[in-house]
Short mmCIF file of C-alpha atoms in Angstrom, two decimals:
data_model
loop_
_atom_site.label_atom_id
_atom_site.label_comp_id
_atom_site.label_asym_id
_atom_site.label_seq_id
_atom_site.Cartn_x
_atom_site.Cartn_y
_atom_site.Cartn_z
CA UNK A 1 0.23 0.43 0.01
CA UNK A 2 1.27 3.55 -0.87
CA UNK A 3 -0.04 5.75 1.18
CA UNK A 4 -0.31 9.74 0.48
CA UNK A 5 -0.08 12.98 1.98
CA UNK A 6 -2.12 15.49 0.28
CA UNK A 7 -2.97 19.17 0.31
CA UNK A 8 -4.54 20.23 -3.18
CA UNK A 9 -4.17 20.87 -6.71
CA UNK A 10 -0.01 19.77 -7.01
CA UNK A 11 -1.35 17.04 -5.17
CA UNK A 12 -3.83 15.97 -7.47
CA UNK A 13 -1.50 16.23 -10.65
CA UNK A 14 0.70 14.66 -9.21
CA UNK A 15 -1.71 11.43 -7.64
CA UNK A 16 -3.12 11.81 -11.74
CA UNK A 17 0.92 9.59 -12.86
CA UNK A 18 0.81 7.71 -9.47
CA UNK A 19 -2.80 5.64 -10.45
CA UNK A 20 -1.28 5.41 -13.67
CA UNK A 21 1.60 3.61 -11.93
CA UNK A 22 0.44 2.20 -8.87
CA UNK A 23 -3.10 -0.01 -8.84
CA UNK A 24 -5.76 2.70 -7.22
CA UNK A 25 -6.72 0.10 -5.07
CA UNK A 26 -3.56 -0.26 -3.81
CA UNK A 27 -3.17 3.61 -2.44
CA UNK A 28 -4.68 5.73 0.58
CA UNK A 29 -4.19 9.52 0.33
CA UNK A 30 -5.18 11.28 3.85
CA UNK A 31 -6.10 14.49 2.75
CA UNK A 32 -6.05 18.55 4.35
CA UNK A 33 -8.74 19.67 5.84
CA UNK A 34 -8.09 23.04 7.01
CA UNK A 35 -9.01 24.63 4.35
CA UNK A 36 -12.80 23.64 4.62
CA UNK A 37 -15.41 26.40 4.98
CA UNK A 38 -18.88 27.03 4.63
CA UNK A 39 -20.29 28.82 2.71
CA UNK A 40 -24.16 29.92 2.01
CA UNK A 41 -25.06 27.36 4.29
CA UNK A 42 -22.96 24.83 2.79
CA UNK A 43 -19.88 22.41 3.99
CA UNK A 44 -16.90 22.69 1.33
CA UNK A 45 -13.61 20.53 1.15
CA UNK A 46 -11.88 22.06 -1.36
CA UNK A 47 -8.65 19.72 -0.59
CA UNK A 48 -10.89 16.03 -0.96
CA UNK A 49 -12.83 17.89 -4.07
CA UNK A 50 -9.89 18.96 -6.05
CA UNK A 51 -8.43 15.37 -5.70
CA UNK A 52 -12.03 13.78 -6.06
CA UNK A 53 -12.56 15.75 -9.31
CA UNK A 54 -8.97 15.17 -10.58
CA UNK A 55 -9.16 11.21 -10.53
CA UNK A 56 -12.35 11.10 -11.66
CA UNK A 57 -11.60 13.62 -14.81
CA UNK A 58 -13.64 15.84 -14.16
CA UNK A 59 -11.62 19.11 -12.82
CA UNK A 60 -11.61 22.19 -14.46
CA UNK A 61 -7.64 21.73 -15.91
CA UNK A 62 -7.08 25.58 -16.64
CA UNK A 63 -8.03 26.52 -13.06
CA UNK A 64 -6.69 22.83 -11.42
CA UNK A 65 -9.63 23.23 -9.29
CA UNK A 66 -13.62 22.85 -10.47
CA UNK A 67 -15.94 20.84 -12.58
CA UNK A 68 -14.52 21.65 -16.08
CA UNK A 69 -17.87 23.16 -18.09
CA UNK A 70 -19.74 24.37 -14.90
CA UNK A 71 -22.27 27.07 -15.20
CA UNK A 72 -23.04 29.53 -12.03
CA UNK A 73 -26.46 30.23 -12.45
CA UNK A 74 -26.83 29.78 -8.92
CA UNK A 75 -24.35 31.87 -8.22
CA UNK A 76 -25.46 34.70 -10.17
CA UNK A 77 -28.63 34.59 -8.66
CA UNK A 78 -27.85 34.61 -5.17
CA UNK A 79 -25.48 37.43 -5.63
CA UNK A 80 -28.22 39.45 -7.28
CA UNK A 81 -29.55 38.78 -3.97
CA UNK A 82 -26.98 40.96 -1.94
CA UNK A 83 -24.90 37.97 -1.36
CA UNK A 84 -20.71 38.65 -1.65
CA UNK A 85 -19.92 35.33 -4.55
CA UNK A 86 -15.84 35.52 -4.54
CA UNK A 87 -15.93 32.11 -3.81
CA UNK A 88 -16.59 30.59 -7.13
CA UNK A 89 -19.10 27.90 -6.87
CA UNK A 90 -20.41 25.96 -9.87
CA UNK A 91 -23.67 24.77 -10.32
CA UNK A 92 -22.62 21.17 -10.35
CA UNK A 93 -20.26 21.98 -7.73
CA UNK A 94 -22.91 23.18 -5.27
CA UNK A 95 -24.95 20.09 -5.66
CA UNK A 96 -22.02 18.03 -4.56
CA UNK A 97 -21.93 20.58 -1.52
CA UNK A 98 -25.50 20.47 -1.27
CA UNK A 99 -25.53 16.62 -1.20
CA UNK A 100 -22.37 15.88 1.27
CA UNK A 101 -23.93 19.34 3.82
CA UNK A 102 -27.11 16.77 4.35
CA UNK A 103 -25.37 13.68 4.45
CA UNK A 104 -23.30 15.26 7.73
CA UNK A 105 -26.64 17.16 9.27
CA UNK A 106 -27.63 13.43 9.54
CA UNK A 107 -25.01 12.33 11.23
CA UNK A 108 -22.66 10.78 8.63
CA UNK A 109 -19.18 11.65 9.29
CA UNK A 110 -16.58 13.48 6.86
CA UNK A 111 -14.63 9.91 6.18
CA UNK A 112 -18.20 8.34 5.61
CA UNK A 113 -19.41 11.13 3.08
CA UNK A 114 -16.01 10.99 1.16
CA UNK A 115 -15.67 7.56 0.55
CA UNK A 116 -19.58 8.11 -0.80
CA UNK A 117 -18.54 9.87 -2.85
CA UNK A 118 -14.94 8.14 -4.14
CA UNK A 119 -17.53 4.98 -4.80
CA UNK A 120 -20.28 7.68 -6.54
CA UNK A 121 -17.73 8.84 -9.11
CA UNK A 122 -16.38 5.05 -8.91
CA UNK A 123 -12.91 5.63 -8.25
CA UNK A 124 -11.11 3.30 -6.39
CA UNK A 125 -8.51 4.13 -3.95
CA UNK A 126 -9.52 5.23 -0.92
CA UNK A 127 -9.47 9.19 0.19
CA UNK A 128 -9.38 10.04 3.89
CA UNK A 129 -9.70 13.49 5.67
CA UNK A 130 -7.29 14.05 8.00
CA UNK A 131 -9.50 14.40 10.60
CA UNK A 132 -13.41 14.11 11.26
CA UNK A 133 -12.87 16.88 13.40
CA UNK A 134 -13.20 20.83 12.49
CA UNK A 135 -10.06 22.21 11.89
CA UNK A 136 -9.10 25.81 10.31
CA UNK A 137 -6.49 27.18 8.76
CA UNK A 138 -5.95 31.06 10.03
CA UNK A 139 -3.89 33.25 8.55
CA UNK A 140 -1.90 36.03 10.38
CA UNK A 141 -1.57 38.96 8.13
CA UNK A 142 -0.88 42.94 8.08
CA UNK A 143 -4.45 43.73 7.29
CA UNK A 144 -4.92 40.70 10.64
CA UNK A 145 -6.36 37.17 10.96
CA UNK A 146 -8.10 35.71 8.51
CA UNK A 147 -9.83 32.62 7.35
CA UNK A 148 -7.56 31.23 4.85
CA UNK A 149 -9.80 31.39 1.62
CA UNK A 150 -10.28 34.99 2.49
CA UNK A 151 -6.56 34.78 2.52
CA UNK A 152 -5.90 33.35 -0.61
CA UNK A 153 -9.06 33.65 -2.34
CA UNK A 154 -11.19 37.25 -1.25
CA UNK A 155 -7.86 39.01 -1.02
CA UNK A 156 -5.45 37.20 -3.78
CA UNK A 157 -3.22 36.25 -0.96
CA UNK A 158 -1.31 39.39 -1.21
CA UNK A 159 -1.21 40.11 2.50
CA UNK A 160 2.26 39.40 4.19
CA UNK A 161 1.64 36.64 6.07
CA UNK A 162 3.17 37.51 9.55
CA UNK A 163 1.73 33.63 11.18
CA UNK A 164 -0.58 30.99 11.12
CA UNK A 165 -2.53 28.92 13.05
CA UNK A 166 -4.15 26.05 13.06
CA UNK A 167 -7.70 26.19 15.06
CA UNK A 168 -8.98 23.29 16.92
CA UNK A 169 -6.12 21.28 16.38
CA UNK A 170 -4.84 20.23 19.61
CA UNK A 171 -8.24 18.80 20.38
CA UNK A 172 -8.84 17.31 16.82
CA UNK A 173 -8.30 13.51 16.41
CA UNK A 174 -6.95 11.65 12.64
CA UNK A 175 -9.40 10.36 11.42
CA UNK A 176 -10.12 6.45 11.79
CA UNK A 177 -7.51 4.68 9.92
CA UNK A 178 -4.86 7.90 9.28
CA UNK A 179 -2.67 6.60 11.50
CA UNK A 180 -2.57 2.46 10.25
CA UNK A 181 -2.22 4.01 7.24
CA UNK A 182 0.56 5.24 7.80
CA UNK A 183 2.01 2.31 10.27
CA UNK A 184 1.40 0.01 7.48
CA UNK A 185 2.47 1.58 4.10
CA UNK A 186 5.13 -0.31 2.30
CA UNK A 187 6.29 3.39 1.50
CA UNK A 188 5.51 7.04 2.05
CA UNK A 189 4.69 9.91 -0.09
CA UNK A 190 4.52 13.91 0.96
CA UNK A 191 2.34 15.16 -2.20
CA UNK A 192 4.15 18.47 -3.67
CA UNK A 193 1.54 20.70 -1.82
CA UNK A 194 2.26 23.44 0.62
CA UNK A 195 4.26 22.10 3.07
CA UNK A 196 2.84 25.09 5.76
CA UNK A 197 -0.91 25.05 5.41
CA UNK A 198 -1.66 21.49 3.27
CA UNK A 199 0.54 19.37 4.31
CA UNK A 200 1.10 21.55 7.84
CA UNK A 201 -1.75 20.80 9.63
CA UNK A 202 -1.92 16.76 9.25
CA UNK A 203 1.16 16.63 10.22
CA UNK A 204 -0.33 18.66 12.98
CA UNK A 205 -3.11 16.14 14.01
CA UNK A 206 -2.22 14.52 17.19
CA UNK A 207 0.35 10.72 16.75
CA UNK A 208 0.42 11.92 13.29
CA UNK A 209 4.40 12.68 13.00
CA UNK A 210 5.25 9.87 15.44
CA UNK A 211 3.97 7.49 13.53
CA UNK A 212 6.02 8.47 10.38
CA UNK A 213 8.91 8.35 12.50
CA UNK A 214 7.69 4.97 13.81
CA UNK A 215 6.67 3.50 10.54
CA UNK A 216 9.16 1.29 8.45
CA UNK A 217 8.50 2.14 5.06
CA UNK A 218 10.67 5.51 3.44
CA UNK A 219 9.37 8.22 3.68
CA UNK A 220 9.50 10.53 -0.03
CA UNK A 221 7.89 14.38 0.09
CA UNK A 222 8.30 15.78 -3.54
CA UNK A 223 9.33 20.04 -3.30
CA UNK A 224 6.67 22.44 -4.35
CA UNK A 225 9.22 25.10 -4.42
CA UNK A 226 10.97 25.06 -7.51
CA UNK A 227 13.86 27.79 -8.30
CA UNK A 228 12.91 30.01 -5.42
CA UNK A 229 9.23 30.07 -6.34
CA UNK A 230 5.95 28.17 -5.46
CA UNK A 231 4.35 26.48 -8.83
CA UNK A 232 0.87 26.70 -7.58
CA UNK A 233 -0.77 28.94 -4.63
CA UNK A 234 1.33 31.15 -2.20
CA UNK A 235 3.96 28.84 -0.38
CA UNK A 236 6.11 30.71 -1.73
CA UNK A 237 4.43 34.13 0.03
CA UNK A 238 4.18 33.14 3.12
CA UNK A 239 7.52 31.13 3.59
CA UNK A 240 8.93 34.46 3.07
CA UNK A 241 6.29 36.31 5.94
CA UNK A 242 7.23 34.30 7.73
CA UNK A 243 11.28 35.06 7.56
CA UNK A 244 12.24 31.30 5.55
CA UNK A 245 14.36 30.95 2.75
CA UNK A 246 12.39 30.38 -0.04
CA UNK A 247 14.11 27.49 -1.34
CA UNK A 248 12.90 23.57 -1.75
CA UNK A 249 15.97 24.10 0.75
CA UNK A 250 13.71 24.74 3.48
CA UNK A 251 10.93 22.41 2.71
CA UNK A 252 12.89 20.13 2.88
CA UNK A 253 14.36 20.95 6.57
CA UNK A 254 10.38 21.12 7.80
CA UNK A 255 10.17 17.36 7.11
CA UNK A 256 14.15 16.38 7.56
CA UNK A 257 13.15 14.53 10.44
CA UNK A 258 10.36 12.15 9.63
CA UNK A 259 11.60 11.93 5.70
CA UNK A 260 14.18 10.00 4.15
CA UNK A 261 13.81 10.48 0.17
CA UNK A 262 12.90 14.37 -1.13
CA UNK A 263 12.94 15.02 -4.90
CA UNK A 264 13.70 18.37 -6.27
CA UNK A 265 13.84 19.86 -9.40
CA UNK A 266 17.24 20.09 -11.71
CA UNK A 267 17.03 23.71 -11.34
CA UNK A 268 17.79 23.55 -7.76
CA UNK A 269 20.43 20.71 -8.03
CA UNK A 270 22.76 23.79 -6.49
CA UNK A 271 20.55 22.59 -3.29
CA UNK A 272 21.53 18.99 -3.79
CA UNK A 273 24.43 18.89 -1.26
CA UNK A 274 22.87 21.16 1.67
CA UNK A 275 19.31 19.34 1.69
CA UNK A 276 22.02 15.90 1.73
CA UNK A 277 23.45 17.26 4.70
CA UNK A 278 19.96 17.35 6.57
CA UNK A 279 20.70 13.47 6.46
CA UNK A 280 18.12 13.51 3.64
CA UNK A 281 18.63 11.90 0.24
CA UNK A 282 18.25 14.10 -2.57
CA UNK A 283 16.53 13.57 -6.62
CA UNK A 284 17.24 15.83 -8.54
CA UNK A 285 13.82 15.40 -12.05
CA UNK A 286 11.72 17.31 -13.65
CA UNK A 287 8.89 18.17 -11.05
CA UNK A 288 6.79 20.40 -13.29
CA UNK A 289 4.27 18.45 -14.46
CA UNK A 290 3.34 20.10 -17.50
CA UNK A 291 0.85 17.24 -19.05
CA UNK A 292 0.32 13.34 -17.84
CA UNK A 293 3.16 11.74 -19.27
CA UNK A 294 5.31 14.20 -16.82
CA UNK A 295 2.87 13.54 -14.01
CA UNK A 296 3.50 9.61 -14.63
CA UNK A 297 7.21 9.98 -14.99
CA UNK A 298 7.64 11.87 -11.63
CA UNK A 299 5.40 9.60 -9.93
CA UNK A 300 7.36 5.99 -11.33
CA UNK A 301 10.25 8.52 -10.44
CA UNK A 302 9.07 8.06 -6.47
CA UNK A 303 7.97 4.97 -6.71
CA UNK A 304 10.93 3.57 -7.39
CA UNK A 305 12.42 5.15 -4.76
CA UNK A 306 11.12 3.64 -2.54
CA UNK A 307 11.81 0.44 -3.97
CA UNK A 308 8.43 -0.88 -4.62
CA UNK A 309 6.88 -3.11 -7.22
CA UNK A 310 4.52 -0.55 -9.99
CA UNK A 311 1.86 -3.47 -9.32
#
């Protein structure tokens, strides 16, 4: 079994390659839910939905999120009624959130709801929300304390980040199956996701870091920072605001107490020695996933590095 810790767009694109290399029923994906938010009374799980839509072949490939070809008639009507509509939810996307919210109100857990969605989309891998309990990523900025979606979407990630809070993380527990998926894995991969607000919330849950250290499996991480910049999202701006070095090395350092192998882009070859000084094996390759061929190549390299048979 391969266990993947994942955020949204970058992780979803990597997983598109992984499911072509490894039988999907041997893959468990632990997905960040710190970005979850309520809009119009509906529970929205952006990272879970991005992973699900992508693997189901429904995602808007240009944006990397949402449903391709979706319409926005409901949102337009809500705007006319005076609602704020800065978070773009298409009509087909809204149907999923309506159904999720109804099931949650009926007493199902987020992990149960997610499993039902995975099945309804015809997917055979396992997708686990990191927790069934609410964890909310909040961002301290020069403009004040903001919810992550407000910082990211409404304000365009333009505010300087001075701190990150994970409200509720001390009380929350990993979803049932998360720790087992780590301890029983043949290989563990940290997808190329924001280390602070995508992977960070997962690592902050009780027992997760300890399980990564205790697992007999090798742990591999893929850098989302290439040439000192994030390929997608605000990771570079957030790192800079927090006084961190914006580099693949900094990402490796954040993971160095449990990661064995670190994949980074060829453009960062000058950092290889620094990464290896952390006691981590560094591998250089092309990490920019322009198309399916590159996604599959990156996934194949990761599996080979973990010394796992593909199928």
